[in-house]
């Protein structure tokens, strides 16, 4: 049976609208870098660099490891530092305590070197793990992560750089979280590569690097992120055993994505940093 002329016009209009919507989505995501190609490797000391990395203004990498924790913070019970981030010269560090911890802490160091501590009391059901800190490109929102198999990323007002937070440290409450459309495992670090895309390092069995696409830039309200797997980190070492994926960083000045993996066994004293460049976006 042949469709009537009005019906054909209605169908054509619907198809055209769908095409425009798809084109808009494609254009928005095309602005985000992707299609990563490995361009080189470097080594850092695992004691001072095996937990995370962040790009500095001179394009060098700030590193964090167990030996990076200041003695004062260690005395207060903060015994783990996660993958850091740098936004407009402000350094954001993620700290966690022992197995009985009831809070987690983010420390922000200003460009002049002044440090301020922001403590987040754990919400019901929240794990004590504080694996990383990454700040949205507008410096208003801080994204963090827990451990294990998770279907969310946590979102907070960015301490100090978001004017809604105390100016000299204090208590930090969650904002609207990122709910993931599929579960992820053991996320060690994430970094924004655009307003609507994060790239994360997973310490799962495959050492996957994953991508989380957002429908719009973070604004403090709940949002759903679309998860996809990009590639697996190389596992190359003179030693055999279990590797550990760690920090990740994107430097917009050089468009370089850097991802860490710790070698197994006696070779764990060195952490390999793999560098990638985008081929799209």
CSV table of N, CA and C in Angstrom, one decimal, residues 141-279:
chain,number,residue,atom,x,y,z
A,141,UNK,N,34.2,22.4,38.6
A,141,UNK,CA,33.7,21.2,39.1
A,141,UNK,C,34.9,20.2,39.2
A,142,UNK,N,34.9,19.5,40.3
A,142,UNK,CA,35.9,18.5,40.5
A,142,UNK,C,35.3,17.1,40.5
A,143,UNK,N,35.9,16.2,39.7
A,143,UNK,CA,35.4,14.8,39.5
A,143,UNK,C,36.4,13.9,40.2
A,144,UNK,N,35.8,13.0,41.0
A,144,UNK,CA,36.7,12.0,41.7
A,144,UNK,C,36.1,10.6,41.6
A,145,UNK,N,36.8,9.6,42.0
A,145,UNK,CA,36.3,8.2,41.9
A,145,UNK,C,36.7,7.3,43.0
A,146,UNK,N,35.9,6.3,43.2
A,146,UNK,CA,36.1,5.3,44.2
A,146,UNK,C,36.9,4.1,43.7
A,147,UNK,N,36.6,2.9,44.1
A,147,UNK,CA,37.3,1.7,43.7
A,147,UNK,C,36.4,0.6,43.5
A,148,UNK,N,36.9,-0.5,42.8
A,148,UNK,CA,36.0,-1.6,42.6
A,148,UNK,C,35.2,-1.4,41.4
A,149,UNK,N,34.1,-2.2,41.3
A,149,UNK,CA,33.1,-2.0,40.2
A,149,UNK,C,32.1,-1.0,40.5
A,150,UNK,N,32.1,0.1,39.7
A,150,UNK,CA,31.3,1.3,40.0
A,150,UNK,C,30.5,1.7,38.8
A,151,UNK,N,29.3,2.3,39.1
A,151,UNK,CA,28.5,2.8,38.0
A,151,UNK,C,28.3,4.4,38.1
A,152,UNK,N,29.3,5.0,38.7
A,152,UNK,CA,29.3,6.5,38.9
A,152,UNK,C,30.6,7.0,39.0
A,153,UNK,N,30.7,8.3,38.8
A,153,UNK,CA,31.9,9.2,39.2
A,153,UNK,C,31.3,10.3,40.1
A,154,UNK,N,32.1,10.6,41.1
A,154,UNK,CA,31.6,11.7,42.0
A,154,UNK,C,31.9,13.1,41.5
A,155,UNK,N,31.1,14.0,41.8
A,155,UNK,CA,31.3,15.4,41.4
A,155,UNK,C,31.1,16.3,42.6
A,156,UNK,N,32.0,17.2,42.8
A,156,UNK,CA,32.0,18.2,43.8
A,156,UNK,C,32.2,19.6,43.2
A,157,UNK,N,31.8,20.6,43.9
A,157,UNK,CA,32.3,22.0,43.5
A,157,UNK,C,33.8,22.0,43.7
A,158,UNK,N,34.5,22.5,42.7
A,158,UNK,CA,35.9,22.5,42.8
A,158,UNK,C,36.4,23.3,43.9
A,159,UNK,N,37.1,22.7,44.9
A,159,UNK,CA,37.5,23.5,46.1
A,159,UNK,C,38.4,24.7,45.7
A,160,UNK,N,38.0,25.8,46.3
A,160,UNK,CA,38.7,27.1,46.1
A,160,UNK,C,38.4,27.8,44.8
A,161,UNK,N,38.4,27.1,43.7
A,161,UNK,CA,38.2,27.8,42.4
A,161,UNK,C,36.7,27.9,42.1
A,162,UNK,N,35.8,27.2,42.7
A,162,UNK,CA,34.4,27.4,42.7
A,162,UNK,C,34.0,28.3,43.8
A,163,UNK,N,33.4,29.5,43.6
A,163,UNK,CA,33.2,30.4,44.6
A,163,UNK,C,32.2,29.9,45.7
A,164,UNK,N,31.5,28.8,45.4
A,164,UNK,CA,30.5,28.3,46.4
A,164,UNK,C,31.2,27.6,47.5
A,165,UNK,N,32.6,27.3,47.4
A,165,UNK,CA,33.3,26.6,48.4
A,165,UNK,C,34.0,27.6,49.4
A,166,UNK,N,34.3,27.2,50.6
A,166,UNK,CA,35.0,28.1,51.5
A,166,UNK,C,36.3,28.5,51.0
A,167,UNK,N,36.7,29.7,51.3
A,167,UNK,CA,37.9,30.3,50.7
A,167,UNK,C,39.2,29.8,51.3
A,168,UNK,N,39.2,29.2,52.5
A,168,UNK,CA,40.4,28.8,53.1
A,168,UNK,C,40.4,27.3,53.6
A,169,UNK,N,39.6,26.5,52.9
A,169,UNK,CA,39.4,25.1,53.3
A,169,UNK,C,38.2,24.9,54.2
A,170,UNK,N,37.8,23.6,54.3
A,170,UNK,CA,36.6,23.4,55.1
A,170,UNK,C,35.9,22.1,54.6
A,171,UNK,N,34.6,22.0,54.8
A,171,UNK,CA,33.8,20.9,54.4
A,171,UNK,C,33.4,20.9,53.0
A,172,UNK,N,33.4,19.8,52.3
A,172,UNK,CA,33.0,19.8,50.9
A,172,UNK,C,31.9,18.7,50.7
A,173,UNK,N,30.8,19.2,50.2
A,173,UNK,CA,29.6,18.3,49.9
A,173,UNK,C,29.6,17.9,48.4
A,174,UNK,N,29.0,16.8,48.1
A,174,UNK,CA,28.8,16.4,46.7
A,174,UNK,C,27.8,17.2,46.0
A,175,UNK,N,28.0,17.4,44.7
A,175,UNK,CA,27.0,17.9,43.7
A,175,UNK,C,26.4,16.8,43.0
A,176,UNK,N,25.7,17.1,41.9
A,176,UNK,CA,25.1,16.0,41.1
A,176,UNK,C,26.2,15.1,40.4
A,177,UNK,N,26.1,13.8,40.7
A,177,UNK,CA,27.1,12.9,40.2
A,177,UNK,C,26.9,12.5,38.7
A,178,UNK,N,28.0,11.9,38.2
A,178,UNK,CA,27.9,11.3,36.8
A,178,UNK,C,27.5,9.9,36.9
A,179,UNK,N,26.3,9.5,36.5
A,179,UNK,CA,25.9,8.1,36.4
A,179,UNK,C,26.4,7.5,35.1
A,180,UNK,N,27.1,6.4,35.2
A,180,UNK,CA,27.7,5.8,34.0
A,180,UNK,C,26.7,4.8,33.4
A,181,UNK,N,26.6,4.7,32.0
A,181,UNK,CA,25.6,3.9,31.4
A,181,UNK,C,26.1,2.4,31.4
A,182,UNK,N,27.3,2.1,31.8
A,182,UNK,CA,27.8,0.8,32.1
A,182,UNK,C,28.8,0.8,33.2
A,183,UNK,N,29.0,-0.3,33.9
A,183,UNK,CA,29.9,-0.3,35.0
A,183,UNK,C,31.4,-0.2,34.5
A,184,UNK,N,32.2,0.3,35.4
A,184,UNK,CA,33.7,0.4,35.1
A,184,UNK,C,34.4,-0.2,36.3
A,185,UNK,N,35.6,-0.6,36.1
A,185,UNK,CA,36.3,-1.3,37.2
A,185,UNK,C,37.6,-0.6,37.5
A,186,UNK,N,37.8,-0.4,38.8
A,186,UNK,CA,39.1,0.1,39.4
A,186,UNK,C,39.7,1.2,38.6
A,187,UNK,N,38.9,2.3,38.6
A,187,UNK,CA,39.4,3.5,37.9
A,187,UNK,C,40.5,4.2,38.7
A,188,UNK,N,41.7,4.4,38.2
A,188,UNK,CA,42.8,5.0,38.9
A,188,UNK,C,42.9,6.5,38.6
A,189,UNK,N,42.4,6.9,37.5
A,189,UNK,CA,42.5,8.3,37.2
A,189,UNK,C,41.7,8.7,36.0
A,190,UNK,N,41.3,9.9,36.0
A,190,UNK,CA,40.5,10.5,34.8
A,190,UNK,C,41.0,11.9,34.6
A,191,UNK,N,40.9,12.4,33.3
A,191,UNK,CA,41.2,13.8,33.0
A,191,UNK,C,40.2,14.2,31.9
A,192,UNK,N,39.9,15.5,32.0
A,192,UNK,CA,39.0,16.0,30.9
A,192,UNK,C,39.9,16.3,29.7
A,193,UNK,N,39.4,15.9,28.5
A,193,UNK,CA,40.1,16.3,27.3
A,193,UNK,C,39.3,17.3,26.5
A,194,UNK,N,38.0,17.5,27.0
A,194,UNK,CA,37.2,18.6,26.5
A,194,UNK,C,36.1,18.9,27.6
A,195,UNK,N,35.2,19.8,27.3
A,195,UNK,CA,34.1,20.1,28.3
A,195,UNK,C,33.2,18.9,28.5
A,196,UNK,N,33.1,18.0,27.5
A,196,UNK,CA,32.1,16.9,27.5
A,196,UNK,C,32.8,15.6,27.4
A,197,UNK,N,34.1,15.4,27.6
A,197,UNK,CA,34.7,14.1,27.5
A,197,UNK,C,35.8,14.0,28.5
A,198,UNK,N,35.8,12.8,29.2
A,198,UNK,CA,36.8,12.4,30.1
A,198,UNK,C,37.5,11.2,29.5
A,199,UNK,N,38.8,11.0,29.8
A,199,UNK,CA,39.5,9.8,29.5
A,199,UNK,C,40.0,9.2,30.8
A,200,UNK,N,39.9,8.0,31.0
A,200,UNK,CA,40.2,7.4,32.3
A,200,UNK,C,41.1,6.1,32.2
A,201,UNK,N,41.9,5.9,33.2
A,201,UNK,CA,42.7,4.7,33.2
A,201,UNK,C,42.1,3.7,34.2
A,202,UNK,N,41.9,2.5,33.7
A,202,UNK,CA,41.3,1.4,34.5
A,202,UNK,C,42.3,0.4,34.8
A,203,UNK,N,42.4,0.0,36.1
A,203,UNK,CA,43.3,-1.1,36.5
A,203,UNK,C,42.5,-2.4,36.5
A,204,UNK,N,41.7,-2.6,35.4
A,204,UNK,CA,41.1,-3.9,35.3
A,204,UNK,C,42.0,-4.9,34.7
A,205,UNK,N,41.6,-6.1,34.4
A,205,UNK,CA,42.4,-7.2,33.9
A,205,UNK,C,43.1,-6.8,32.6
A,206,UNK,N,42.5,-6.0,31.8
A,206,UNK,CA,43.1,-5.6,30.5
A,206,UNK,C,43.9,-4.3,30.5
A,207,UNK,N,43.8,-3.6,31.6
A,207,UNK,CA,44.5,-2.3,31.7
A,207,UNK,C,43.9,-1.4,30.6
A,208,UNK,N,42.6,-1.2,30.6
A,208,UNK,CA,41.9,-0.5,29.6
A,208,UNK,C,42.0,1.0,29.9
A,209,UNK,N,42.1,1.8,28.8
A,209,UNK,CA,41.8,3.2,28.8
A,209,UNK,C,40.4,3.4,28.3
A,210,UNK,N,39.5,4.1,29.1
A,210,UNK,CA,38.2,4.3,28.7
A,210,UNK,C,37.8,5.7,28.5
A,211,UNK,N,36.7,5.9,27.8
A,211,UNK,CA,36.2,7.3,27.5
A,211,UNK,C,34.8,7.4,28.1
A,212,UNK,N,34.6,8.6,28.7
A,212,UNK,CA,33.2,8.9,29.2
A,212,UNK,C,32.8,10.2,28.5
A,213,UNK,N,31.7,10.1,27.8
A,213,UNK,CA,31.1,11.2,27.1
A,213,UNK,C,29.9,11.8,27.8
A,214,UNK,N,29.9,13.1,28.0
A,214,UNK,CA,28.8,13.7,28.7
A,214,UNK,C,27.8,14.4,27.7
A,215,UNK,N,26.6,14.5,28.0
A,215,UNK,CA,25.7,15.2,27.0
A,215,UNK,C,25.8,16.7,27.0
A,216,UNK,N,26.4,17.3,28.1
A,216,UNK,CA,26.7,18.7,28.1
A,216,UNK,C,27.7,18.9,29.2
A,217,UNK,N,28.4,20.1,29.2
A,217,UNK,CA,29.4,20.4,30.3
A,217,UNK,C,28.7,20.3,31.7
A,218,UNK,N,29.6,19.9,32.6
A,218,UNK,CA,29.0,19.8,34.0
A,218,UNK,C,28.5,21.1,34.5
A,219,UNK,N,27.4,21.1,35.2
A,219,UNK,CA,26.8,22.3,35.8
A,219,UNK,C,26.4,22.1,37.2
A,220,UNK,N,26.8,21.0,37.9
A,220,UNK,CA,26.4,20.7,39.2
A,220,UNK,C,25.2,19.9,39.4
A,221,UNK,N,24.5,19.5,38.3
A,221,UNK,CA,23.3,18.7,38.3
A,221,UNK,C,23.7,17.3,37.9
A,222,UNK,N,22.8,16.3,38.2
A,222,UNK,CA,23.1,14.9,37.8
A,222,UNK,C,23.1,14.8,36.3
A,223,UNK,N,24.0,13.9,35.8
A,223,UNK,CA,24.1,13.7,34.4
A,223,UNK,C,24.5,12.2,34.2
A,224,UNK,N,24.2,11.7,33.0
A,224,UNK,CA,24.6,10.3,32.6
A,224,UNK,C,25.7,10.4,31.6
A,225,UNK,N,26.8,9.6,31.9
A,225,UNK,CA,27.9,9.5,31.0
A,225,UNK,C,27.9,8.2,30.2
A,226,UNK,N,28.3,8.3,28.9
A,226,UNK,CA,28.4,7.2,28.0
A,226,UNK,C,29.8,6.6,28.0
A,227,UNK,N,29.9,5.4,28.3
A,227,UNK,CA,31.2,4.8,28.5
A,227,UNK,C,31.6,4.0,27.2
A,228,UNK,N,32.9,4.1,26.8
A,228,UNK,CA,33.4,3.3,25.7
A,228,UNK,C,34.8,3.0,26.0
A,229,UNK,N,35.3,1.9,25.5
A,229,UNK,CA,36.7,1.5,25.6
A,229,UNK,C,37.5,1.9,24.5
A,230,UNK,N,38.7,2.6,24.7
A,230,UNK,CA,39.5,3.1,23.7
A,230,UNK,C,40.6,2.2,23.3
A,231,UNK,N,41.5,1.8,24.3
A,231,UNK,CA,42.6,0.9,23.9
A,231,UNK,C,43.1,0.3,25.3
A,232,UNK,N,44.0,-0.6,25.1
A,232,UNK,CA,44.7,-1.2,26.3
A,232,UNK,C,46.1,-0.8,26.4
A,233,UNK,N,46.5,-0.5,27.7
A,233,UNK,CA,47.9,-0.1,27.9
A,233,UNK,C,48.9,-1.2,27.6
A,234,UNK,N,50.0,-0.9,27.0
A,234,UNK,CA,51.0,-2.0,26.8
A,234,UNK,C,51.5,-2.5,28.1
A,235,UNK,N,51.8,-3.8,28.1
A,235,UNK,CA,52.4,-4.4,29.3
A,235,UNK,C,53.7,-5.1,28.9
A,236,UNK,N,54.7,-4.2,29.0
A,236,UNK,CA,56.1,-4.6,28.5
A,236,UNK,C,57.1,-4.4,29.7
A,237,UNK,N,57.8,-5.4,30.1
A,237,UNK,CA,58.7,-5.3,31.1
A,237,UNK,C,59.7,-6.5,31.1
A,238,UNK,N,60.9,-6.3,31.7
A,238,UNK,CA,61.8,-7.4,31.9
A,238,UNK,C,61.3,-8.4,33.0
A,239,UNK,N,60.4,-7.9,33.8
A,239,UNK,CA,59.9,-8.7,34.9
A,239,UNK,C,58.5,-9.2,34.6
A,240,UNK,N,58.2,-10.3,35.2
A,240,UNK,CA,56.8,-10.9,34.9
A,240,UNK,C,56.0,-10.8,36.2
A,241,UNK,N,54.7,-10.7,36.0
A,241,UNK,CA,53.8,-10.6,37.1
A,241,UNK,C,52.6,-9.6,36.7
A,242,UNK,N,52.0,-9.0,37.7
A,242,UNK,CA,50.9,-8.2,37.5
A,242,UNK,C,51.2,-6.7,37.4
A,243,UNK,N,50.8,-6.1,36.4
A,243,UNK,CA,51.0,-4.7,36.1
A,243,UNK,C,49.9,-3.9,36.9
A,244,UNK,N,50.1,-2.6,37.1
A,244,UNK,CA,49.1,-1.8,37.7
A,244,UNK,C,49.0,-0.5,36.9
A,245,UNK,N,47.8,-0.2,36.3
A,245,UNK,CA,47.6,1.0,35.6
A,245,UNK,C,47.4,2.1,36.7
A,246,UNK,N,47.9,3.3,36.5
A,246,UNK,CA,47.8,4.4,37.5
A,246,UNK,C,47.2,5.7,36.9
A,247,UNK,N,48.0,6.8,37.0
A,247,UNK,CA,47.5,8.1,36.6
A,247,UNK,C,47.3,8.3,35.1
A,248,UNK,N,46.6,9.4,34.8
A,248,UNK,CA,46.4,9.8,33.4
A,248,UNK,C,46.3,11.3,33.4
A,249,UNK,N,46.7,11.9,32.3
A,249,UNK,CA,46.7,13.3,32.2
A,249,UNK,C,46.6,13.7,30.7
A,250,UNK,N,45.9,14.8,30.5
A,250,UNK,CA,45.8,15.4,29.1
A,250,UNK,C,46.3,16.8,29.2
A,251,UNK,N,47.2,17.2,28.4
A,251,UNK,CA,47.8,18.5,28.3
A,251,UNK,C,47.2,19.2,27.1
A,252,UNK,N,46.3,20.1,27.2
A,252,UNK,CA,45.7,20.8,26.0
A,252,UNK,C,46.6,21.6,25.2
A,253,UNK,N,47.7,22.1,25.9
A,253,UNK,CA,48.7,22.9,25.2
A,253,UNK,C,49.4,22.1,24.1
A,254,UNK,N,49.7,20.8,24.4
A,254,UNK,CA,50.4,20.0,23.5
A,254,UNK,C,49.6,18.9,22.9
A,255,UNK,N,48.3,18.8,23.3
A,255,UNK,CA,47.3,17.7,23.0
A,255,UNK,C,47.9,16.3,23.2
A,256,UNK,N,48.7,16.2,24.3
A,256,UNK,CA,49.3,15.0,24.7
A,256,UNK,C,48.5,14.3,25.8
A,257,UNK,N,48.2,13.0,25.6
A,257,UNK,CA,47.6,12.2,26.6
A,257,UNK,C,48.7,11.3,27.2
A,258,UNK,N,48.9,11.4,28.5
A,258,UNK,CA,49.9,10.6,29.2
A,258,UNK,C,49.2,9.6,30.1
A,259,UNK,N,49.6,8.3,30.1
A,259,UNK,CA,49.0,7.3,31.0
A,259,UNK,C,50.1,6.5,31.6
A,260,UNK,N,50.0,6.2,32.9
A,260,UNK,CA,51.0,5.5,33.7
A,260,UNK,C,50.6,4.0,33.8
A,261,UNK,N,51.7,3.2,33.8
A,261,UNK,CA,51.5,1.8,34.2
A,261,UNK,C,52.8,1.3,35.0
A,262,UNK,N,52.6,0.7,36.2
A,262,UNK,CA,53.7,0.3,37.0
A,262,UNK,C,54.0,-1.2,36.6
A,263,UNK,N,55.3,-1.4,36.4
A,263,UNK,CA,55.8,-2.7,36.1
A,263,UNK,C,55.7,-3.7,37.2
A,264,UNK,N,55.7,-5.0,37.0
A,264,UNK,CA,55.5,-6.0,38.1
A,264,UNK,C,56.9,-6.3,38.7
A,265,UNK,N,56.7,-7.0,39.9
A,265,UNK,CA,57.9,-7.6,40.5
A,265,UNK,C,58.9,-6.6,40.9
A,266,UNK,N,60.2,-7.0,40.7
A,266,UNK,CA,61.3,-6.1,41.1
A,266,UNK,C,61.4,-4.9,40.2
A,267,UNK,N,60.7,-4.9,39.1
A,267,UNK,CA,60.7,-3.7,38.2
A,267,UNK,C,59.7,-2.7,38.6
A,268,UNK,N,59.0,-2.9,39.7
A,268,UNK,CA,58.0,-1.9,40.1
A,268,UNK,C,58.6,-0.6,40.6
A,269,UNK,N,59.9,-0.5,40.8
A,269,UNK,CA,60.5,0.7,41.2
A,269,UNK,C,60.4,1.8,40.1
A,270,UNK,N,60.1,1.4,38.9
A,270,UNK,CA,59.9,2.3,37.8
A,270,UNK,C,58.5,2.3,37.2
A,271,UNK,N,58.0,3.4,36.9
A,271,UNK,CA,56.6,3.5,36.3
A,271,UNK,C,56.8,4.0,34.9
A,272,UNK,N,56.2,3.4,33.9
A,272,UNK,CA,56.3,3.8,32.5
A,272,UNK,C,55.1,4.8,32.2
A,273,UNK,N,55.5,5.9,31.6
A,273,UNK,CA,54.4,6.8,31.1
A,273,UNK,C,54.4,6.7,29.6
A,274,UNK,N,53.2,6.3,29.1
A,274,UNK,CA,53.0,6.2,27.7
A,274,UNK,C,52.3,7.5,27.2
A,275,UNK,N,52.9,8.1,26.1
A,275,UNK,CA,52.3,9.3,25.5
A,275,UNK,C,51.5,9.0,24.2
A,276,UNK,N,50.4,9.7,24.1
A,276,UNK,CA,49.6,9.5,22.9
A,276,UNK,C,49.2,10.9,22.3
A,277,UNK,N,48.9,10.9,21.0
A,277,UNK,CA,48.4,12.1,20.3
A,277,UNK,C,47.1,11.7,19.7
A,278,UNK,N,46.1,12.7,19.6
A,278,UNK,CA,44.8,12.4,19.0
A,278,UNK,C,45.0,12.4,17.5
A,279,UNK,N,44.1,11.6,16.8
A,279,UNK,CA,44.0,11.7,15.4
A,279,UNK,C,42.7,12.2,14.9
